[in-house]
Amino acid sequence: MRPDRFEAGESGDDLHRAIAADAALRDRDGAFPERAFEALRRAGLVADPPLRDAEIGTLLRRLAAVGRADLAVGRIFEGHVNALALMRRHGTPAQRARFDALAREGGVFGVWNTDKPDDPLRLDGGRLRGAKTYASGVDGLSHAIVTVSEPAGRVMIVVPLAGLPVDRSWWQPMGMRASGSHVVDFTGLEVTPDRILGAPDAYLEAPWFFAGAIRFVAVQVGGMHAVFDAAVAHLRASGRIGDPYQAQRVARMGAAVEGGYGWLDRAAAEWAAVAARRAPPEPLVATANAARGAVEAAALGVLEEAERGVGAAGLIAPHPLERLMRDLRTYLRQPNPDGALAGLGAAIADGRWEPGQRFTDGPCR
C-alpha cells in the first residue's frame, strides 16, 4: 500500500480534506474535532476499523493517514482503535456485541491509564474514587476504558462519560490542543460486573501491551509526513524548491518519512507472524521499541529541515507549518522513551533482535 492519503483516488483525498478542514480552528479553540470524526464515521472507520491481526498493516497505514490530516484527530482515533481492540480481545460476547453496536451508532471510545498524582483512581466498596489525567478526547467520547490497581492486578473498567466532572483548566499545551486531554473525576461511579473488562492484568497482556506502541508511532509518521507536505508546498509556491540546497533538504526529509513507513511495515509483518504463532513474541516488542526511537529521531530531523528550509515564515501563524510543528513536537513526547531504547538494547545484547529480519511465512534473515 502506498503511504498516501488513505487510498489512492478522489475519495481518499476527500477524507483527508474533511479531517484537516477544521484543524486550525480546533487548534485555536481546543474543541473536540467533531467534523473530522463525522468524516471518519462516514468512511466506516469508527464502526469497523481494521482490527484483525492480519489487517495490522492496513490499520497502521490508516492511523498514519489520519495523523497526516490532523495529528490531534489521530491521537483520539488511535485511542478509539485501542479501546475497541481491547473490547474485542477481552470482552464477553455480550460486551463485544454491546460496544460494537455503540460504535456502529457513532460512539467513540478511549483508553485512560494515567492517574491524577494526588488522587489516583481506585475501587472502594464497588464504586470508583479518584481521577484520571491526560483523558484525551473526553469532550467527544461516549465511553472510556480506565484502569485501577487492585491486589489481583491492573483491572480494566469500561465507564460511560456523560455527566462526569471534567477539569479543563490545566490543559494549556504547546500543541495537540484539540486532543483535549483533560482531568476526569470518577468519584461515586458504580462499577457493576458488566463494566469489568477481562481478567486482572489483561490490559498488560504480552506482547500486545508494549507492541501496541506501534499504533501511536504510526500516527507520528503521519504527522512527520504532514510537516514534509507543508515544507514542500511552501518551497514550490515560493519557487525555491529547485535550489540545490533546498533540494538536499527535501531529499533528506523524504527519505526520513519513507523510513518511518518502513518501520510500520516491519512491525506489521512481525505482528501478523506472532499472532499466527509463526514467530516468537519478544522480537516484536523490540521492533516496536526500535520504531519508537527511530521515528522520534527521524521526525526531529524533519522538523529541523523544515524550519531551516521554510525559514521564519513557517514559524508565524497562520502558516500551516507553525501548527504542525507544535503538534508534532508535543506528540513525540511519549512515556518512557529511555526505557524503550533500553529494552531494545537488551534484546540486541541477548540475541533476541537484530536489524534486517523479515517475517512472512516464518522468520528469515
Coordinates of N, CA and C in Angstrom, one line a residue, residues 16-120:
H16 N -9.2 13.0 3.6 CA -8.1 13.8 4.1 C -8.5 15.2 4.3
R17 N -9.1 15.8 3.3 CA -9.6 17.2 3.4 C -10.6 17.4 4.5
A18 N -11.5 16.5 4.6 CA -12.6 16.6 5.6 C -12.0 16.6 7.0
I19 N -11.0 15.7 7.2 CA -10.4 15.6 8.6 C -9.6 16.9 8.8
A20 N -8.9 17.4 7.8 CA -8.0 18.5 8.0 C -8.7 19.8 8.0
A21 N -10.0 19.9 7.6 CA -10.6 21.1 7.3 C -10.7 22.1 8.6
D22 N -10.9 21.5 9.7 CA -11.1 22.4 10.9 C -9.9 22.4 11.8
A23 N -8.8 21.8 11.3 CA -7.6 21.6 12.2 C -7.1 23.0 12.8
A24 N -7.0 24.0 12.0 CA -6.5 25.3 12.5 C -7.5 25.9 13.5
L25 N -8.8 25.8 13.2 CA -9.9 26.3 14.1 C -9.9 25.6 15.4
R26 N -9.8 24.3 15.4 CA -9.8 23.5 16.6 C -8.5 23.7 17.4
D27 N -7.4 24.1 16.8 CA -6.2 24.4 17.5 C -6.4 25.7 18.3
R28 N -7.2 26.6 17.7 CA -7.4 27.9 18.4 C -8.4 27.7 19.6
D29 N -9.5 27.0 19.4 CA -10.5 26.9 20.5 C -10.4 25.7 21.3
G30 N -9.6 24.6 20.9 CA -9.4 23.4 21.7 C -10.7 22.5 21.8
A31 N -11.7 22.8 20.9 CA -12.9 22.0 21.0 C -12.6 20.6 20.3
F32 N -13.5 19.7 20.7 CA -13.4 18.3 20.1 C -13.6 18.4 18.6
P33 N -12.8 17.7 17.8 CA -12.9 17.8 16.3 C -14.0 17.0 15.7
E34 N -15.2 17.4 16.0 CA -16.4 16.6 15.6 C -16.6 16.5 14.1
R35 N -16.2 17.5 13.4 CA -16.4 17.4 11.9 C -15.5 16.3 11.4
A36 N -14.3 16.2 11.9 CA -13.3 15.2 11.5 C -13.9 13.8 11.8
F37 N -14.5 13.6 13.0 CA -15.0 12.3 13.4 C -16.2 12.0 12.6
E38 N -17.0 13.0 12.2 CA -18.1 12.7 11.3 C -17.6 12.1 10.0
A39 N -16.5 12.6 9.5 CA -15.9 12.1 8.2 C -15.4 10.6 8.5
L40 N -14.8 10.4 9.6 CA -14.4 9.0 9.9 C -15.5 8.1 10.1
R41 N -16.6 8.6 10.6 CA -17.9 7.7 10.7 C -18.4 7.4 9.3
R42 N -18.5 8.4 8.5 CA -19.0 8.1 7.1 C -18.1 7.1 6.4
A43 N -16.8 7.1 6.6 CA -15.9 6.2 6.0 C -15.9 4.8 6.6
G44 N -16.6 4.6 7.7 CA -16.7 3.3 8.4 C -15.6 3.0 9.3
L45 N -14.7 4.0 9.6 CA -13.5 3.8 10.4 C -13.8 3.9 11.9
V46 N -14.9 4.5 12.3 CA -15.2 4.4 13.7 C -15.9 3.1 14.0
A47 N -16.9 2.7 13.2 CA -17.6 1.5 13.4 C -16.8 0.2 13.2
D48 N -15.9 0.2 12.2 CA -15.2 -1.0 11.9 C -13.8 -0.7 11.3
P49 N -12.9 -0.3 12.2 CA -11.5 -0.1 11.8 C -10.9 -1.5 11.6
P50 N -9.9 -1.6 10.8 CA -9.3 -2.9 10.5 C -8.5 -3.4 11.7
L51 N -9.1 -4.2 12.6 CA -8.6 -4.7 13.8 C -8.1 -6.1 13.9
R52 N -8.4 -6.9 12.8 CA -7.9 -8.3 12.8 C -6.4 -8.3 12.7
D53 N -5.8 -9.3 13.3 CA -4.3 -9.3 13.3 C -3.8 -9.3 11.9
A54 N -4.4 -9.9 11.0 CA -3.9 -10.0 9.6 C -4.1 -8.6 8.9
E55 N -4.8 -7.7 9.5 CA -5.0 -6.4 8.9 C -4.2 -5.3 9.6
I56 N -3.2 -5.7 10.4 CA -2.5 -4.7 11.1 C -1.7 -3.7 10.2
G57 N -1.2 -4.2 9.1 CA -0.6 -3.3 8.1 C -1.5 -2.2 7.6
T58 N -2.7 -2.6 7.3 CA -3.7 -1.6 6.8 C -4.1 -0.7 8.0
L59 N -4.2 -1.2 9.2 CA -4.5 -0.3 10.3 C -3.5 0.7 10.5
L60 N -2.2 0.3 10.5 CA -1.1 1.3 10.7 C -1.1 2.4 9.6
R61 N -1.4 2.0 8.4 CA -1.4 3.0 7.3 C -2.6 3.9 7.5
R62 N -3.7 3.4 8.0 CA -4.9 4.3 8.3 C -4.6 5.3 9.4
L63 N -3.9 4.8 10.4 CA -3.6 5.7 11.5 C -2.6 6.8 11.0
A64 N -1.6 6.4 10.2 CA -0.7 7.4 9.7 C -1.5 8.4 8.8
A65 N -2.4 7.9 8.0 CA -3.2 8.8 7.2 C -4.0 9.8 8.0
V66 N -4.6 9.4 9.1 CA -5.3 10.3 9.9 C -4.4 11.3 10.6
G67 N -3.2 10.8 11.1 CA -2.3 11.7 11.6 C -1.7 12.7 10.6
R68 N -1.6 12.3 9.4 CA -1.2 13.2 8.3 C -2.2 14.3 8.1
A69 N -3.5 14.0 8.2 CA -4.5 15.0 8.1 C -4.7 15.9 9.3
D70 N -4.6 15.4 10.5 CA -4.6 16.2 11.7 C -4.1 15.3 12.8
L71 N -3.0 15.7 13.4 CA -2.4 14.9 14.4 C -3.2 14.8 15.7
A72 N -3.9 15.8 16.1 CA -4.8 15.7 17.2 C -5.9 14.7 17.0
V73 N -6.5 14.7 15.8 CA -7.5 13.7 15.5 C -6.9 12.3 15.5
G74 N -5.7 12.2 15.0 CA -5.0 10.9 15.1 C -4.8 10.4 16.5
R75 N -4.5 11.3 17.4 CA -4.3 10.9 18.8 C -5.6 10.3 19.4
I76 N -6.7 11.0 19.1 CA -8.0 10.5 19.7 C -8.4 9.2 19.0
F77 N -8.3 9.2 17.6 CA -8.7 8.0 16.9 C -7.8 6.8 17.3
E78 N -6.6 6.9 17.5 CA -5.7 5.8 18.0 C -6.3 5.3 19.3
G79 N -6.7 6.2 20.2 CA -7.3 5.7 21.5 C -8.6 4.9 21.2
H80 N -9.4 5.3 20.3 CA -10.6 4.6 19.9 C -10.3 3.2 19.4
V81 N -9.3 3.2 18.5 CA -8.9 1.9 18.0 C -8.4 1.0 19.1
N82 N -7.6 1.5 20.0 CA -7.0 0.7 21.1 C -8.2 0.2 22.0
A83 N -9.1 1.0 22.3 CA -10.2 0.6 23.1 C -11.1 -0.5 22.5
L84 N -11.4 -0.3 21.2 CA -12.2 -1.3 20.5 C -11.5 -2.6 20.4
A85 N -10.2 -2.5 20.2 CA -9.4 -3.8 20.1 C -9.4 -4.5 21.5
L86 N -9.2 -3.7 22.6 CA -9.3 -4.4 23.9 C -10.7 -5.0 24.2
M87 N -11.7 -4.3 23.8 CA -13.1 -4.8 24.0 C -13.3 -6.1 23.2
R88 N -12.8 -6.1 22.0 CA -13.0 -7.3 21.2 C -12.1 -8.5 21.7
R89 N -10.9 -8.1 22.2 CA -10.0 -9.2 22.6 C -10.4 -9.8 24.0
H90 N -10.9 -8.9 24.9 CA -11.1 -9.3 26.3 C -12.5 -9.3 26.7
G91 N -13.4 -8.8 25.9 CA -14.8 -8.7 26.3 C -15.5 -10.0 26.2
T92 N -16.6 -10.1 27.0 CA -17.5 -11.3 26.9 C -18.3 -11.1 25.6
P93 N -19.0 -12.2 25.1 CA -19.8 -12.0 23.9 C -20.8 -10.8 24.0
A94 N -21.4 -10.7 25.2 CA -22.4 -9.6 25.4 C -21.7 -8.3 25.4
Q95 N -20.5 -8.1 26.0 CA -19.8 -6.9 25.9 C -19.4 -6.5 24.5
R96 N -18.9 -7.5 23.8 CA -18.5 -7.2 22.4 C -19.7 -6.8 21.6
A97 N -20.8 -7.5 21.7 CA -22.0 -7.1 20.9 C -22.4 -5.7 21.3
R98 N -22.4 -5.3 22.6 CA -22.8 -4.0 23.0 C -21.9 -2.9 22.5
F99 N -20.6 -3.1 22.6 CA -19.8 -2.0 22.2 C -19.6 -1.9 20.7
D100 N -19.7 -3.0 20.0 CA -19.7 -3.0 18.5 C -21.0 -2.2 18.1
A101 N -22.1 -2.4 18.7 CA -23.3 -1.7 18.4 C -23.2 -0.2 18.7
L102 N -22.6 0.1 19.8 CA -22.3 1.6 20.1 C -21.4 2.2 19.1
A103 N -20.4 1.5 18.6 CA -19.5 2.0 17.6 C -20.3 2.2 16.3
R104 N -21.1 1.3 15.9 CA -21.9 1.4 14.7 C -22.8 2.6 14.8
E105 N -23.3 3.0 16.0 CA -24.1 4.2 16.2 C -23.3 5.4 16.2
G106 N -22.0 5.3 16.1 CA -21.1 6.5 16.1 C -20.3 6.8 17.4
G107 N -20.5 5.9 18.4 CA -19.8 6.1 19.6 C -18.3 6.0 19.5
V108 N -17.5 6.9 20.1 CA -16.1 7.0 20.1 C -15.6 6.6 21.5
F109 N -14.6 5.8 21.6 CA -14.1 5.3 22.9 C -12.6 5.8 23.1
G110 N -12.2 5.7 24.4 CA -10.8 6.0 24.7 C -10.2 5.0 25.7
V111 N -8.9 5.1 26.0 CA -8.3 4.3 27.0 C -7.4 5.3 27.8
W112 N -7.8 5.4 29.1 CA -7.1 6.3 30.0 C -6.4 5.6 31.1
N113 N -5.1 5.6 31.2 CA -4.4 4.9 32.2 C -3.6 5.7 33.2
T114 N -3.5 7.0 33.0 CA -2.7 7.9 33.8 C -3.5 8.4 35.0
D115 N -3.1 8.1 36.2 CA -3.8 8.6 37.4 C -3.5 10.0 37.7
K116 N -4.4 10.7 38.3 CA -4.1 12.0 38.9 C -3.1 11.8 40.1
P117 N -2.0 12.4 40.1 CA -1.0 12.1 41.1 C -1.5 12.1 42.6
D118 N -2.3 13.1 42.9 CA -2.7 13.3 44.3 C -4.1 12.7 44.5
D119 N -4.7 12.0 43.5 CA -6.0 11.4 43.7 C -6.1 10.3 42.7
P120 N -5.3 9.2 42.8 CA -5.4 8.1 41.8 C -6.7 7.4 41.8

